[in-house]
GROMACS .gro file of C-alpha atoms in nm:
model
  408
    1MET     CA    1  18.574  14.735  17.086
    2SER     CA    2  18.712  14.385  17.075
    3LEU     CA    3  18.958  14.161  17.261
    4SER     CA    4  18.975  13.714  17.124
    5SER     CA    5  18.953  12.555  17.090
    6GLN     CA    6  18.975  12.390  17.366
    7LEU     CA    7  18.994  12.494  17.726
    8PRO     CA    8  19.350  12.478  17.864
    9SER     CA    9  19.420  12.160  18.057
   10GLY     CA   10  19.425  12.190  18.435
   11PRO     CA   11  19.190  12.206  18.731
   12PRO     CA   12  18.819  12.246  18.656
   13HIS     CA   13  18.703  12.606  18.625
   14PRO     CA   14  18.430  12.749  18.848
   15SER     CA   15  18.102  12.747  18.662
   16GLY     CA   16  17.969  13.062  18.828
   17PRO     CA   17  17.609  13.138  18.919
   18PRO     CA   18  17.348  12.977  18.691
   19HIS     CA   19  17.212  13.315  18.579
   20LEU     CA   20  17.550  13.392  18.419
   21GLN     CA   21  17.556  13.085  18.198
   22PRO     CA   22  17.495  13.156  17.826
   23ALA     CA   23  17.144  13.069  17.715
   24MET     CA   24  17.131  12.810  17.438
   25GLN     CA   25  16.911  12.977  17.181
   26PRO     CA   26  16.900  12.941  16.804
   27GLN     CA   27  17.076  13.215  16.613
   28PRO     CA   28  16.829  13.414  16.400
   29GLN     CA   29  16.902  13.487  16.040
   30SER     CA   30  17.024  13.825  15.920
   31ALA     CA   31  16.779  14.046  15.738
   32ILE     CA   32  17.056  14.149  15.498
   33THR     CA   33  17.045  13.930  15.190
   34PRO     CA   34  17.355  13.724  15.104
   35HIS     CA   35  17.366  13.814  14.737
   36GLU     CA   36  17.490  14.169  14.783
   37SER     CA   37  17.827  14.246  14.628
   38ASP     CA   38  18.147  14.278  14.829
   39GLY     CA   39  18.212  14.623  14.977
   40PRO     CA   40  18.031  14.816  15.249
   41GLU     CA   41  17.731  14.581  15.231
   42GLN     CA   42  17.947  14.271  15.279
   43TRP     CA   43  18.149  14.440  15.554
   44LEU     CA   44  17.834  14.547  15.737
   45ARG     CA   45  17.672  14.205  15.703
   46ARG     CA   46  17.974  14.040  15.863
   47CYS     CA   47  17.978  14.298  16.144
   48TRP     CA   48  17.618  14.211  16.231
   49VAL     CA   49  17.712  13.841  16.239
   50GLU     CA   50  18.062  13.853  16.388
   51GLY     CA   51  18.081  14.184  16.571
   52VAL     CA   52  18.380  14.418  16.547
   53THR     CA   53  18.661  14.162  16.544
   54ALA     CA   54  19.032  14.242  16.545
   55GLY     CA   55  19.042  14.137  16.180
   56TRP     CA   56  18.781  14.394  16.087
   57VAL     CA   57  18.956  14.659  16.295
   58ASN     CA   58  19.256  14.604  16.069
   59ARG     CA   59  19.036  14.592  15.758
   60ILE     CA   60  18.888  14.936  15.824
   61SER     CA   61  19.227  15.095  15.768
   62GLN     CA   62  19.221  14.953  15.414
   63LEU     CA   63  18.876  15.088  15.328
   64GLY     CA   64  18.875  15.436  15.180
   65GLN     CA   65  18.642  15.698  15.320
   66GLY     CA   66  18.434  15.692  15.004
   67ALA     CA   67  18.383  15.317  15.032
   68VAL     CA   68  18.274  15.349  15.392
   69ILE     CA   69  17.994  15.597  15.321
   70ALA     CA   70  17.878  15.474  14.978
   71GLY     CA   71  17.604  15.233  15.088
   72LYS     CA   72  17.304  15.137  14.877
   73SER     CA   73  17.061  15.247  15.148
   74ALA     CA   74  17.044  15.471  15.453
   75ASP     CA   75  17.068  15.165  15.678
   76ILE     CA   76  17.385  15.041  15.509
   77THR     CA   77  17.546  15.385  15.510
   78ALA     CA   78  17.469  15.462  15.875
   79GLY     CA   79  17.541  15.109  15.999
   80THR     CA   80  17.873  15.092  15.819
   81ARG     CA   81  17.972  15.434  15.953
   82ALA     CA   82  17.890  15.328  16.310
   83PHE     CA   83  18.079  14.998  16.300
   84ALA     CA   84  18.369  15.163  16.118
   85ALA     CA   85  18.384  15.433  16.386
   86MET     CA   86  18.401  15.165  16.657
   87ALA     CA   87  18.677  14.990  16.462
   88ALA     CA   88  18.867  15.318  16.429
   89MET     CA   89  18.839  15.380  16.803
   90GLY     CA   90  18.969  15.026  16.858
   91ARG     CA   91  19.287  15.143  16.684
   92GLY     CA   92  19.292  15.467  16.883
   93ASP     CA   93  19.207  15.668  16.570
   94TYR     CA   94  18.960  15.918  16.715
   95LYS     CA   95  19.009  16.161  16.427
   96ARG     CA   96  18.875  15.899  16.186
   97ALA     CA   97  18.591  15.820  16.424
   98ASP     CA   98  18.495  16.188  16.434
   99GLU     CA   99  18.488  16.199  16.054
  100LEU     CA  100  18.264  15.894  16.040
  101LEU     CA  101  18.025  16.026  16.307
  102ALA     CA  102  18.018  16.385  16.182
  103GLN     CA  103  17.688  16.327  16.001
  104LYS     CA  104  17.396  16.200  16.207
  105PRO     CA  105  17.190  15.922  16.045
  106GLY     CA  106  16.860  16.002  15.882
  107PRO     CA  107  16.557  15.771  15.897
  108VAL     CA  108  16.704  15.425  15.962
  109SER     CA  109  16.599  15.103  16.134
  110PRO     CA  110  16.604  15.094  16.517
  111SER     CA  111  16.894  14.847  16.519
  112VAL     CA  112  17.112  15.071  16.305
  113LEU     CA  113  17.018  15.372  16.513
  114LEU     CA  114  17.116  15.181  16.829
  115VAL     CA  115  17.458  15.087  16.691
  116ASP     CA  116  17.508  15.452  16.594
  117SER     CA  117  17.419  15.551  16.953
  118VAL     CA  118  17.672  15.298  17.083
  119ALA     CA  119  17.950  15.447  16.870
  120ARG     CA  120  17.858  15.799  16.988
  121LEU     CA  121  17.860  15.691  17.353
  122TYR     CA  122  18.206  15.536  17.315
  123ARG     CA  123  18.328  15.855  17.151
  124ALA     CA  124  18.177  16.065  17.431
  125CYS     CA  125  18.352  15.850  17.692
  126GLY     CA  126  18.677  15.928  17.514
  127ASP     CA  127  18.613  16.298  17.575
  128ALA     CA  128  18.508  16.259  17.939
  129GLU     CA  129  18.824  16.429  18.063
  130GLN     CA  130  18.730  16.752  17.883
  131ASP     CA  131  18.351  16.720  17.873
  132PRO     CA  132  18.208  16.470  18.127
  133GLU     CA  133  17.848  16.578  18.060
  134ARG     CA  134  17.872  16.463  17.700
  135ALA     CA  135  17.892  16.100  17.812
  136VAL     CA  136  17.587  16.139  18.038
  137VAL     CA  137  17.384  16.286  17.750
  138ALA     CA  138  17.500  16.004  17.520
  139MET     CA  139  17.396  15.744  17.782
  140HIS     CA  140  17.043  15.885  17.796
  141ALA     CA  141  17.023  15.890  17.416
  142LEU     CA  142  17.134  15.527  17.395
  143ASN     CA  143  16.878  15.417  17.655
  144GLU     CA  144  16.597  15.586  17.460
  145THR     CA  145  16.706  15.419  17.138
  146ARG     CA  146  16.735  15.077  17.302
  147GLN     CA  147  16.367  15.095  17.399
  148LYS     CA  148  16.278  15.129  17.031
  149VAL     CA  149  16.460  14.805  16.949
  150GLY     CA  150  16.278  14.617  17.225
  151ALA     CA  151  16.292  14.239  17.207
  152ASP     CA  152  16.328  14.212  16.828
  153PRO     CA  153  16.469  13.858  16.765
  154GLY     CA  154  16.656  13.955  16.446
  155MET     CA  155  17.033  13.923  16.424
  156GLU     CA  156  17.086  14.297  16.380
  157ALA     CA  157  16.879  14.369  16.693
  158ILE     CA  158  17.067  14.106  16.897
  159THR     CA  159  17.405  14.249  16.798
  160ALA     CA  160  17.291  14.606  16.858
  161ARG     CA  161  17.152  14.519  17.204
  162GLY     CA  162  17.475  14.340  17.292
  163TYR     CA  163  17.687  14.641  17.201
  164ALA     CA  164  17.444  14.867  17.386
  165GLY     CA  165  17.492  14.659  17.703
  166LEU     CA  166  17.869  14.671  17.664
  167ALA     CA  167  17.877  15.046  17.602
  168LEU     CA  168  17.643  15.123  17.893
  169GLY     CA  169  17.842  14.892  18.119
  170GLU     CA  170  18.162  15.076  18.030
  171ALA     CA  171  18.001  15.417  18.076
  172LEU     CA  172  17.850  15.324  18.414
  173LEU     CA  173  18.184  15.185  18.527
  174MET     CA  174  18.338  15.515  18.426
  175VAL     CA  175  18.092  15.731  18.623
  176GLY     CA  176  18.114  15.512  18.932
  177ASP     CA  177  17.803  15.292  18.937
  178VAL     CA  178  17.988  14.960  18.944
  179GLY     CA  179  17.680  14.755  19.040
  180ALA     CA  180  17.477  14.886  18.749
  181ALA     CA  181  17.774  14.838  18.515
  182ARG     CA  182  17.809  14.475  18.614
  183LEU     CA  183  17.433  14.422  18.568
  184GLN     CA  184  17.443  14.556  18.211
  185LEU     CA  185  17.737  14.333  18.123
  186GLU     CA  186  17.593  14.023  18.289
  187GLN     CA  187  17.268  14.065  18.096
  188VAL     CA  188  17.466  14.037  17.770
  189ILE     CA  189  17.629  13.717  17.900
  190GLN     CA  190  17.299  13.574  18.022
  191GLU     CA  191  17.129  13.626  17.684
  192GLY     CA  192  17.425  13.446  17.526
  193THR     CA  193  17.324  13.521  17.166
  194ALA     CA  194  17.555  13.815  17.085
  195PRO     CA  195  17.851  13.762  16.846
  196ALA     CA  196  18.146  13.572  16.993
  197ALA     CA  197  18.383  13.870  16.972
  198LEU     CA  198  18.139  14.080  17.173
  199LEU     CA  199  18.076  13.809  17.435
  200CYS     CA  200  18.452  13.761  17.466
  201THR     CA  201  18.501  14.132  17.543
  202VAL     CA  202  18.214  14.142  17.791
  203ARG     CA  203  18.345  13.833  17.971
  204ALA     CA  204  18.693  13.985  17.999
  205ILE     CA  205  18.565  14.313  18.146
  206VAL     CA  206  18.340  14.135  18.398
  207GLY     CA  207  18.646  13.927  18.487
  208GLY     CA  208  18.839  14.246  18.553
  209ILE     CA  209  18.565  14.371  18.788
  210GLU     CA  210  18.558  14.038  18.973
  211LEU     CA  211  18.935  14.044  19.009
  212ALA     CA  212  18.920  14.397  19.152
  213VAL     CA  213  18.669  14.297  19.422
  214GLY     CA  214  18.871  13.994  19.529
  215ARG     CA  215  18.683  13.720  19.340
  216SER     CA  216  18.968  13.579  19.136
  217ASP     CA  217  18.779  13.247  19.111
  218LEU     CA  218  18.496  13.415  18.919
  219ALA     CA  219  18.749  13.611  18.711
  220VAL     CA  220  18.915  13.283  18.607
  221GLY     CA  221  18.575  13.137  18.513
  222HIS     CA  222  18.490  13.434  18.291
  223LEU     CA  223  18.829  13.432  18.117
  224GLN     CA  224  18.808  13.055  18.057
  225ALA     CA  225  18.464  13.105  17.902
  226ALA     CA  226  18.603  13.390  17.691
  227VAL     CA  227  18.878  13.162  17.557
  228ARG     CA  228  18.616  12.908  17.449
  229GLU     CA  229  18.394  13.172  17.290
  230ALA     CA  230  18.688  13.315  17.093
  231ALA     CA  231  18.794  12.976  16.954
  232ASP     CA  232  18.738  13.081  16.591
  233LEU     CA  233  18.889  13.431  16.629
  234GLN     CA  234  19.267  13.413  16.630
  235ALA     CA  235  19.358  13.753  16.778
  236GLU     CA  236  19.078  13.745  17.036
  237GLU     CA  237  19.160  13.387  17.136
  238GLN     CA  238  19.528  13.469  17.184
  239THR     CA  239  19.449  13.784  17.383
  240THR     CA  240  19.204  13.617  17.619
  241ARG     CA  241  19.430  13.314  17.663
  242LEU     CA  242  19.713  13.544  17.771
  243LEU     CA  243  19.481  13.736  18.002
  244LEU     CA  244  19.380  13.403  18.157
  245CYS     CA  245  19.751  13.328  18.209
  246GLY     CA  246  19.782  13.665  18.384
  247VAL     CA  247  19.484  13.607  18.614
  248MET     CA  248  19.622  13.265  18.706
  249LEU     CA  249  19.967  13.414  18.776
  250GLY     CA  250  19.793  13.625  19.040
  251CYS     CA  251  19.605  13.343  19.215
  252ASN     CA  252  19.764  13.008  19.120
  253ARG     CA  253  20.113  13.095  19.007
  254ARG     CA  254  20.226  12.744  18.918
  255TYR     CA  255  19.924  12.687  18.696
  256GLY     CA  256  19.966  13.033  18.540
  257ILE     CA  257  20.324  12.953  18.439
  258ALA     CA  258  20.205  12.619  18.296
  259LEU     CA  259  19.942  12.800  18.088
  260LEU     CA  260  20.206  13.042  17.958
  261ASP     CA  261  20.430  12.749  17.861
  262GLU     CA  262  20.134  12.590  17.682
  263PHE     CA  263  20.069  12.916  17.495
  264LEU     CA  264  20.429  12.916  17.376
  265LEU     CA  265  20.401  12.553  17.261
  266ARG     CA  266  20.098  12.650  17.052
  267HIS     CA  267  20.332  12.889  16.870
  268ALA     CA  268  20.601  12.626  16.804
  269GLY     CA  269  20.808  12.761  17.091
  270GLN     CA  270  20.833  13.109  16.938
  271PRO     CA  271  20.691  13.418  17.113
  272PRO     CA  272  20.441  13.625  16.910
  273ALA     CA  273  20.623  13.862  16.676
  274GLY     CA  274  20.562  14.234  16.625
  275HIS     CA  275  20.466  14.520  16.853
  276GLY     CA  276  20.089  14.474  16.877
  277THR     CA  277  19.867  14.382  17.170
  278VAL     CA  278  19.933  14.005  17.164
  279ALA     CA  279  20.312  14.039  17.135
  280ARG     CA  280  20.335  14.295  17.414
  281LEU     CA  281  20.091  14.109  17.637
  282PHE     CA  282  20.296  13.790  17.599
  283ARG     CA  283  20.616  13.977  17.685
  284MET     CA  284  20.455  14.120  17.999
  285MET     CA  285  20.329  13.778  18.108
  286ALA     CA  286  20.680  13.638  18.055
  287LEU     CA  287  20.823  13.912  18.278
  288LEU     CA  288  20.554  13.862  18.542
  289SER     CA  289  20.623  13.489  18.552
  290GLY     CA  290  20.959  13.571  18.712
  291THR     CA  291  21.010  13.611  19.086
  292ALA     CA  292  21.108  13.901  19.307
  293PRO     CA  293  21.329  14.087  19.338
  294PHE     CA  294  21.265  14.217  18.984
  295SER     CA  295  21.550  14.421  18.840
  296LEU     CA  296  21.493  14.790  18.777
  297PRO     CA  297  21.504  14.743  18.395
  298ALA     CA  298  21.243  14.464  18.426
  299ARG     CA  299  21.014  14.685  18.637
  300VAL     CA  300  21.051  14.968  18.388
  301GLU     CA  301  20.970  14.737  18.097
  302ILE     CA  302  20.662  14.602  18.276
  303ARG     CA  303  20.537  14.956  18.332
  304ASP     CA  304  20.614  15.059  17.973
  305ILE     CA  305  20.419  14.764  17.833
  306LEU     CA  306  20.133  14.817  18.078
  307ARG     CA  307  20.107  15.184  17.985
  308PHE     CA  308  20.088  15.091  17.615
  309LEU     CA  309  19.821  14.826  17.675
  310GLN     CA  310  19.615  15.049  17.907
  311GLY     CA  311  19.609  15.315  17.635
  312ARG     CA  312  19.529  15.072  17.353
  313HIS     CA  313  19.154  15.129  17.402
  314TYR     CA  314  18.983  15.419  17.577
  315SER     CA  315  18.799  15.174  17.799
  316ALA     CA  316  18.759  15.181  18.177
  317GLY     CA  317  18.702  14.805  18.182
  318TRP     CA  318  19.008  14.719  17.972
  319PHE     CA  319  19.223  14.955  18.184
  320LEU     CA  320  19.094  14.801  18.508
  321LEU     CA  321  19.145  14.443  18.386
  322LEU     CA  322  19.508  14.497  18.283
  323THR     CA  323  19.587  14.687  18.602
  324GLY     CA  324  19.437  14.417  18.825
  325VAL     CA  325  19.611  14.134  18.638
  326THR     CA  326  19.951  14.306  18.661
  327ALA     CA  327  19.919  14.408  19.027
  328ALA     CA  328  19.800  14.063  19.139
  329ALA     CA  329  20.082  13.885  18.953
  330LEU     CA  330  20.344  14.120  19.103
  331ARG     CA  331  20.206  14.067  19.451
  332ILE     CA  332  20.205  13.687  19.424
  333ALA     CA  333  20.556  13.697  19.271
  334GLY     CA  334  20.674  13.858  19.595
  335ASP     CA  335  20.680  14.228  19.507
  336PRO     CA  336  20.385  14.399  19.682
  337CYS     CA  337  20.565  14.734  19.656
  338GLU     CA  338  20.555  14.726  19.276
  339ALA     CA  339  20.194  14.605  19.287
  340TYR     CA  340  20.109  14.909  19.501
  341SER     CA  341  20.286  15.144  19.258
  342VAL     CA  342  20.093  14.999  18.961
  343LEU     CA  343  19.761  15.044  19.145
  344ILE     CA  344  19.825  15.395  19.276
  345HIS     CA  345  19.941  15.523  18.937
  346ALA     CA  346  19.645  15.358  18.764
  347ALA     CA  347  19.398  15.515  19.009
  348ALA     CA  348  19.549  15.861  18.949
  349THR     CA  349  19.537  15.819  18.570
  350LEU     CA  350  19.177  15.697  18.579
  351ARG     CA  351  19.067  15.993  18.789
  352CYS     CA  352  19.235  16.233  18.546
  353ARG     CA  353  19.029  16.066  18.271
  354ARG     CA  354  18.710  16.098  18.480
  355MET     CA  355  18.683  15.719  18.509
  356ASP     CA  356  18.608  15.733  18.880
  357GLY     CA  357  18.436  15.396  18.913
  358ALA     CA  358  18.740  15.208  18.783
  359ALA     CA  359  18.966  15.428  19.000
  360ASP     CA  360  18.762  15.336  19.308
  361LEU     CA  361  18.815  14.968  19.230
  362CYS     CA  362  19.191  15.029  19.215
  363ASP     CA  363  19.163  15.192  19.558
  364ARG     CA  364  18.979  14.884  19.679
  365GLN     CA  365  19.269  14.664  19.572
  366ILE     CA  366  19.513  14.892  19.756
  367GLU     CA  367  19.304  14.857  20.073
  368ALA     CA  368  19.305  14.480  20.032
  369LEU     CA  369  19.685  14.493  20.003
  370ARG     CA  370  19.702  14.705  20.320
  371GLY     CA  371  19.485  14.455  20.507
  372GLU     CA  372  19.695  14.163  20.387
  373LEU     CA  373  20.027  14.321  20.490
  374GLY     CA  374  19.920  14.492  20.813
  375GLU     CA  375  19.975  14.858  20.903
  376ASP     CA  376  20.345  14.839  20.993
  377ALA     CA  377  20.446  14.648  20.682
  378PHE     CA  378  20.230  14.875  20.466
  379GLU     CA  379  20.398  15.188  20.606
  380ALA     CA  380  20.736  15.037  20.524
  381LEU     CA  381  20.607  14.960  20.174
  382LEU     CA  382  20.514  15.327  20.124
  383GLY     CA  383  20.867  15.431  20.212
  384GLU     CA  384  21.011  15.177  19.970
  385ALA     CA  385  20.771  15.297  19.698
  386ARG     CA  386  20.896  15.656  19.738
  387HIS     CA  387  21.257  15.537  19.715
  388ARG     CA  388  21.181  15.333  19.404
  389ARG     CA  389  21.010  15.628  19.242
  390GLN     CA  390  21.331  15.830  19.264
  391LEU     CA  391  21.533  15.543  19.118
  392PHE     CA  392  21.270  15.497  18.849
  393LEU     CA  393  21.282  15.863  18.742
  394SER     CA  394  21.663  15.866  18.743
  395TYR     CA  395  21.668  15.554  18.528
  396LEU     CA  396  21.426  15.707  18.278
  397ASP     CA  397  21.635  16.025  18.256
  398GLU     CA  398  21.949  15.821  18.190
  399ARG     CA  399  21.769  15.615  17.929
  400GLU     CA  400  21.653  15.925  17.745
  401GLU     CA  401  22.007  16.067  17.753
  402ARG     CA  402  22.145  15.745  17.602
  403ARG     CA  403  21.881  15.750  17.329
  404GLY     CA  404  21.961  16.112  17.252
  405SER     CA  405  22.332  16.035  17.227
  406GLN     CA  406  22.270  15.741  16.993
  407SER     CA  407  22.048  15.948  16.763
  408ARG     CA  408  22.308  16.220  16.718
   0.00000   0.00000   0.00000
């Protein structure tokens, strides 16, 4: 549910249309009193203020099930369950999310009910491959609940409305109404009062849509804004900064490489450690900063990392953003054949998951590639892609055989 200072040095970023600029409004105070003891109440209070940050996604794994449900009131219990379910889905733990959402909330405030509807819509989108109607029903339920919240100026209502816009945007992108999806997401940006982690995620997904329709300038603007908004959130700031590097690698390669070098300097010259999103994203950007021809092992590693990142969240927007960033960087690096392979495989995967809107945007990028190359060159590219596929499969088979031999 979440992605993450100063703006990187370089050419000025496009400001975008005025209606997309965050509104400068005072932040209302939370209705939850600050004297409550640490535990579910404290966790919930911070979720209302900060959103579901990467830090709280990690924290949920440390909270026992009993702690999650043992609130002092129905609002605390239901709200904590909903945010915890979103955090669990952010880790890909749908079994935990199902446990948390197994019991529907009783009489609770409209804001809590809306957050619960958001979590249920996200969970329904995760089941779209098996039960596409479930997501449609969940969308209608969320819309009805959002009307009950109305224009309440309280912090809980602002956060709930922001997550509702994000969830509806994702769901509409999944079912194929890209225009309506963008409208929902842009409304969250225009209001500008949602938690920074949420605004950061919304900006990144809108950037992915803009990139897919050929507006890399607007995509850069949204990612630059996301970096600023995530200044106080380490994981989100690192993620969005790397995504900005990726977008720039696909439209201004020299500047993209400079941004990647700057990212490394911020880490004392050491790449991020571990096997999480930031470490893998950095590794992929480092590979994409190379030039064609990419070696077969490099192409395989790029696809392995991309597949991991695409599956990190069951999100049409996240999937589309990563696909577009990778394909554009490969194309600018001089390997349109690999860019085509990334796009065609992504479109097929998205359609299997019933995320047709995002798949259509992948198709749009393939058509743009065809127009750029011309028919003859594109036909030659298709032949090269078929040849590479055979080499790719043979390489994977050999790799598995080597791993099997080493394990014996």
